[in-house]
Amino acid sequence: MKITDLQTLDQNIIKSLSEHRGIDRAVKGRILAQTLDIDFRTLQSRIEYLHKQGCAIGSIDNGYFIPVNEAERRAGIIKKQRTGIAINNAVNGYTLAELDWIDQILEGENDRVRKTT
Protein backbone atom coordinates (compact mmCIF):
# COMPACT_ATOMS: atom_id res chain seq x y z
CA MET A 1 0.00 0.00 0.00
CA LYS A 2 1.15 3.53 -0.78
CA ILE A 3 0.04 6.65 1.00
CA THR A 4 -1.65 7.83 -2.21
CA ASP A 5 -3.93 4.76 -2.01
CA LEU A 6 -5.52 6.27 1.10
CA GLN A 7 -8.13 8.98 1.58
CA THR A 8 -6.75 12.45 2.15
CA LEU A 9 -7.73 12.39 5.84
CA ASP A 10 -5.91 9.11 6.38
CA GLN A 11 -2.87 10.50 4.59
CA ASN A 12 -2.93 13.52 6.90
CA ILE A 13 -3.19 11.31 9.99
CA ILE A 14 -0.17 9.29 8.88
CA LYS A 15 1.84 12.38 8.04
CA SER A 16 1.04 13.91 11.44
CA LEU A 17 1.88 10.70 13.27
CA SER A 18 5.18 10.42 11.41
CA GLU A 19 6.35 13.20 13.73
CA HIS A 20 5.48 11.05 16.74
CA ARG A 21 7.79 8.10 16.27
CA GLY A 22 8.50 6.46 19.58
CA ILE A 23 6.38 6.06 22.67
CA ASP A 24 8.10 9.00 24.34
CA ARG A 25 6.76 11.28 21.58
CA ALA A 26 3.12 10.16 21.86
CA VAL A 27 0.54 12.83 21.06
CA LYS A 28 -2.79 13.11 22.84
CA GLY A 29 -5.67 12.08 20.60
CA ARG A 30 -7.62 15.26 21.25
CA ILE A 31 -4.61 17.38 20.28
CA LEU A 32 -4.04 15.33 17.12
CA ALA A 33 -7.73 15.61 16.22
CA GLN A 34 -7.64 19.36 16.79
CA THR A 35 -4.53 19.66 14.62
CA LEU A 36 -6.32 17.78 11.84
CA ASP A 37 -9.53 19.80 12.37
CA ILE A 38 -11.64 16.68 13.00
CA ASP A 39 -13.49 15.40 16.02
CA PHE A 40 -11.92 12.81 18.29
CA ARG A 41 -14.39 10.06 17.35
CA THR A 42 -13.52 10.48 13.68
CA LEU A 43 -9.83 10.19 14.53
CA GLN A 44 -10.45 6.99 16.49
CA SER A 45 -12.48 5.54 13.63
CA ARG A 46 -9.85 6.37 11.02
CA ILE A 47 -7.03 4.94 13.15
CA GLU A 48 -9.08 1.76 13.57
CA TYR A 49 -9.36 1.62 9.77
CA LEU A 50 -5.61 2.22 9.38
CA HIS A 51 -4.91 -0.63 11.82
CA LYS A 52 -6.89 -2.92 9.51
CA GLN A 53 -4.74 -1.69 6.62
CA GLY A 54 -1.57 -2.80 8.41
CA CYS A 55 -0.49 0.47 9.99
CA ALA A 56 1.15 -0.03 13.39
CA ILE A 57 -0.23 2.94 15.30
CA GLY A 58 0.20 2.53 19.02
CA SER A 59 -1.93 4.07 21.69
CA ILE A 60 -1.29 4.42 25.38
CA ASP A 61 -2.67 6.73 28.05
CA ASN A 62 -0.31 9.46 26.80
CA GLY A 63 -1.70 9.28 23.28
CA TYR A 64 -0.89 7.91 19.83
CA PHE A 65 2.55 7.08 18.50
CA ILE A 66 4.40 5.08 15.86
CA PRO A 67 6.27 2.25 17.60
CA VAL A 68 9.95 2.05 16.75
CA ASN A 69 10.72 -1.30 18.41
CA GLU A 70 8.99 -4.44 19.64
CA ALA A 71 8.74 -3.21 23.23
CA GLU A 72 6.79 -0.15 22.07
CA ARG A 73 4.61 -2.26 19.78
CA ARG A 74 3.90 -4.57 22.72
CA ALA A 75 2.96 -1.63 24.96
CA GLY A 76 0.38 -0.53 22.40
CA ILE A 77 -0.94 -4.07 22.02
CA ILE A 78 -1.30 -4.51 25.78
CA LYS A 79 -3.30 -1.28 26.01
CA LYS A 80 -5.64 -2.49 23.25
CA GLN A 81 -6.00 -5.90 24.92
CA ARG A 82 -6.97 -4.28 28.23
CA THR A 83 -9.51 -2.12 26.46
CA GLY A 84 -10.91 -5.20 24.72
CA ILE A 85 -11.23 -7.06 28.01
CA ALA A 86 -13.04 -4.10 29.59
CA ILE A 87 -15.43 -3.91 26.63
CA ASN A 88 -16.03 -7.66 26.77
CA ASN A 89 -16.78 -7.46 30.50
CA ALA A 90 -19.25 -4.63 29.88
CA VAL A 91 -20.98 -6.57 27.10
CA ASN A 92 -21.23 -9.67 29.29
CA GLY A 93 -22.67 -7.71 32.20
CA TYR A 94 -25.16 -5.97 29.95
CA THR A 95 -26.15 -9.25 28.28
CA LEU A 96 -26.65 -11.12 31.57
CA ALA A 97 -28.43 -8.31 33.43
CA GLU A 98 -32.07 -8.81 34.29
CA LEU A 99 -34.26 -6.23 32.59
CA ASP A 100 -35.76 -5.25 35.94
CA TRP A 101 -32.35 -4.85 37.61
CA ILE A 102 -33.01 -1.20 38.39
CA ASP A 103 -36.21 -2.01 40.26
CA GLN A 104 -34.46 -4.78 42.17
CA ILE A 105 -31.67 -2.45 43.26
CA LEU A 106 -33.97 0.42 44.16
CA GLU A 107 -36.32 -1.91 46.06
CA GLY A 108 -33.75 -2.16 48.82
CA GLU A 109 -33.45 1.65 48.90
CA ASN A 110 -37.23 2.07 49.05
CA ASP A 111 -37.39 -0.38 51.98
CA ARG A 112 -34.66 1.57 53.82
CA VAL A 113 -36.47 4.88 53.25
CA ARG A 114 -39.76 3.41 54.54
CA LYS A 115 -38.04 2.14 57.74
CA THR A 116 -36.47 5.52 58.54
CA THR A 117 -39.69 7.54 58.10
mmCIF file of C-alpha atoms in Angstrom:
data_model
loop_
_atom_site.group_PDB
_atom_site.id
_atom_site.type_symbol
_atom_site.label_atom_id
_atom_site.label_comp_id
_atom_site.label_asym_id
_atom_site.label_seq_id
_atom_site.Cartn_x
_atom_site.Cartn_y
_atom_site.Cartn_z
ATOM 1 C CA MET A 1 0.000 0.000 0.000
ATOM 2 C CA LYS A 2 1.146 3.527 -0.782
ATOM 3 C CA ILE A 3 0.043 6.654 0.998
ATOM 4 C CA THR A 4 -1.646 7.825 -2.212
ATOM 5 C CA ASP A 5 -3.927 4.761 -2.009
ATOM 6 C CA LEU A 6 -5.525 6.265 1.103
ATOM 7 C CA GLN A 7 -8.129 8.981 1.577
ATOM 8 C CA THR A 8 -6.749 12.454 2.153
ATOM 9 C CA LEU A 9 -7.734 12.386 5.837
ATOM 10 C CA ASP A 10 -5.908 9.107 6.384
ATOM 11 C CA GLN A 11 -2.869 10.496 4.587
ATOM 12 C CA ASN A 12 -2.927 13.521 6.902
ATOM 13 C CA ILE A 13 -3.193 11.314 9.986
ATOM 14 C CA ILE A 14 -0.173 9.287 8.884
ATOM 15 C CA LYS A 15 1.836 12.385 8.038
ATOM 16 C CA SER A 16 1.042 13.914 11.437
ATOM 17 C CA LEU A 17 1.877 10.698 13.267
ATOM 18 C CA SER A 18 5.183 10.416 11.413
ATOM 19 C CA GLU A 19 6.355 13.203 13.729
ATOM 20 C CA HIS A 20 5.482 11.053 16.740
ATOM 21 C CA ARG A 21 7.791 8.097 16.269
ATOM 22 C CA GLY A 22 8.501 6.458 19.581
ATOM 23 C CA ILE A 23 6.378 6.060 22.671
ATOM 24 C CA ASP A 24 8.102 9.003 24.338
ATOM 25 C CA ARG A 25 6.757 11.281 21.579
ATOM 26 C CA ALA A 26 3.117 10.161 21.862
ATOM 27 C CA VAL A 27 0.543 12.827 21.063
ATOM 28 C CA LYS A 28 -2.792 13.113 22.841
ATOM 29 C CA GLY A 29 -5.667 12.084 20.598
ATOM 30 C CA ARG A 30 -7.620 15.261 21.245
ATOM 31 C CA ILE A 31 -4.613 17.380 20.283
ATOM 32 C CA LEU A 32 -4.045 15.334 17.123
ATOM 33 C CA ALA A 33 -7.731 15.612 16.216
ATOM 34 C CA GLN A 34 -7.640 19.364 16.792
ATOM 35 C CA THR A 35 -4.526 19.661 14.618
ATOM 36 C CA LEU A 36 -6.322 17.781 11.839
ATOM 37 C CA ASP A 37 -9.533 19.799 12.370
ATOM 38 C CA ILE A 38 -11.645 16.685 12.995
ATOM 39 C CA ASP A 39 -13.491 15.398 16.024
ATOM 40 C CA PHE A 40 -11.920 12.815 18.295
ATOM 41 C CA ARG A 41 -14.385 10.056 17.353
ATOM 42 C CA THR A 42 -13.515 10.484 13.682
ATOM 43 C CA LEU A 43 -9.829 10.192 14.533
ATOM 44 C CA GLN A 44 -10.450 6.994 16.486
ATOM 45 C CA SER A 45 -12.483 5.544 13.633
ATOM 46 C CA ARG A 46 -9.848 6.368 11.024
ATOM 47 C CA ILE A 47 -7.034 4.939 13.153
ATOM 48 C CA GLU A 48 -9.077 1.761 13.566
ATOM 49 C CA TYR A 49 -9.357 1.617 9.768
ATOM 50 C CA LEU A 50 -5.615 2.225 9.384
ATOM 51 C CA HIS A 51 -4.909 -0.627 11.820
ATOM 52 C CA LYS A 52 -6.886 -2.920 9.512
ATOM 53 C CA GLN A 53 -4.744 -1.686 6.618
ATOM 54 C CA GLY A 54 -1.573 -2.798 8.405
ATOM 55 C CA CYS A 55 -0.492 0.472 9.994
ATOM 56 C CA ALA A 56 1.153 -0.027 13.392
ATOM 57 C CA ILE A 57 -0.227 2.943 15.305
ATOM 58 C CA GLY A 58 0.204 2.530 19.021
ATOM 59 C CA SER A 59 -1.934 4.074 21.695
ATOM 60 C CA ILE A 60 -1.289 4.420 25.382
ATOM 61 C CA ASP A 61 -2.666 6.732 28.048
ATOM 62 C CA ASN A 62 -0.308 9.457 26.803
ATOM 63 C CA GLY A 63 -1.696 9.283 23.276
ATOM 64 C CA TYR A 64 -0.892 7.913 19.833
ATOM 65 C CA PHE A 65 2.554 7.077 18.502
ATOM 66 C CA ILE A 66 4.398 5.077 15.860
ATOM 67 C CA PRO A 67 6.267 2.253 17.603
ATOM 68 C CA VAL A 68 9.948 2.045 16.751
ATOM 69 C CA ASN A 69 10.720 -1.305 18.415
ATOM 70 C CA GLU A 70 8.991 -4.438 19.636
ATOM 71 C CA ALA A 71 8.737 -3.207 23.230
ATOM 72 C CA GLU A 72 6.789 -0.154 22.069
ATOM 73 C CA ARG A 73 4.614 -2.256 19.780
ATOM 74 C CA ARG A 74 3.900 -4.565 22.715
ATOM 75 C CA ALA A 75 2.963 -1.627 24.960
ATOM 76 C CA GLY A 76 0.384 -0.527 22.397
ATOM 77 C CA ILE A 77 -0.938 -4.066 22.023
ATOM 78 C CA ILE A 78 -1.303 -4.510 25.784
ATOM 79 C CA LYS A 79 -3.299 -1.279 26.008
ATOM 80 C CA LYS A 80 -5.639 -2.489 23.251
ATOM 81 C CA GLN A 81 -6.002 -5.902 24.917
ATOM 82 C CA ARG A 82 -6.966 -4.284 28.228
ATOM 83 C CA THR A 83 -9.509 -2.115 26.462
ATOM 84 C CA GLY A 84 -10.905 -5.196 24.725
ATOM 85 C CA ILE A 85 -11.228 -7.058 28.008
ATOM 86 C CA ALA A 86 -13.038 -4.098 29.590
ATOM 87 C CA ILE A 87 -15.432 -3.911 26.632
ATOM 88 C CA ASN A 88 -16.026 -7.657 26.770
ATOM 89 C CA ASN A 89 -16.784 -7.464 30.496
ATOM 90 C CA ALA A 90 -19.254 -4.634 29.883
ATOM 91 C CA VAL A 91 -20.985 -6.568 27.104
ATOM 92 C CA ASN A 92 -21.230 -9.674 29.288
ATOM 93 C CA GLY A 93 -22.670 -7.712 32.205
ATOM 94 C CA TYR A 94 -25.161 -5.972 29.955
ATOM 95 C CA THR A 95 -26.149 -9.245 28.280
ATOM 96 C CA LEU A 96 -26.650 -11.122 31.568
ATOM 97 C CA ALA A 97 -28.434 -8.313 33.434
ATOM 98 C CA GLU A 98 -32.070 -8.811 34.292
ATOM 99 C CA LEU A 99 -34.259 -6.231 32.586
ATOM 100 C CA ASP A 100 -35.760 -5.247 35.943
ATOM 101 C CA TRP A 101 -32.353 -4.854 37.610
ATOM 102 C CA ILE A 102 -33.009 -1.196 38.386
ATOM 103 C CA ASP A 103 -36.214 -2.006 40.265
ATOM 104 C CA GLN A 104 -34.457 -4.783 42.172
ATOM 105 C CA ILE A 105 -31.668 -2.453 43.258
ATOM 106 C CA LEU A 106 -33.971 0.421 44.157
ATOM 107 C CA GLU A 107 -36.317 -1.906 46.060
ATOM 108 C CA GLY A 108 -33.753 -2.155 48.821
ATOM 109 C CA GLU A 109 -33.449 1.650 48.895
ATOM 110 C CA ASN A 110 -37.226 2.074 49.053
ATOM 111 C CA ASP A 111 -37.391 -0.379 51.982
ATOM 112 C CA ARG A 112 -34.661 1.565 53.822
ATOM 113 C CA VAL A 113 -36.468 4.878 53.248
ATOM 114 C CA ARG A 114 -39.761 3.406 54.544
ATOM 115 C CA LYS A 115 -38.041 2.142 57.738
ATOM 116 C CA THR A 116 -36.470 5.517 58.539
ATOM 117 C CA THR A 117 -39.693 7.535 58.095
#
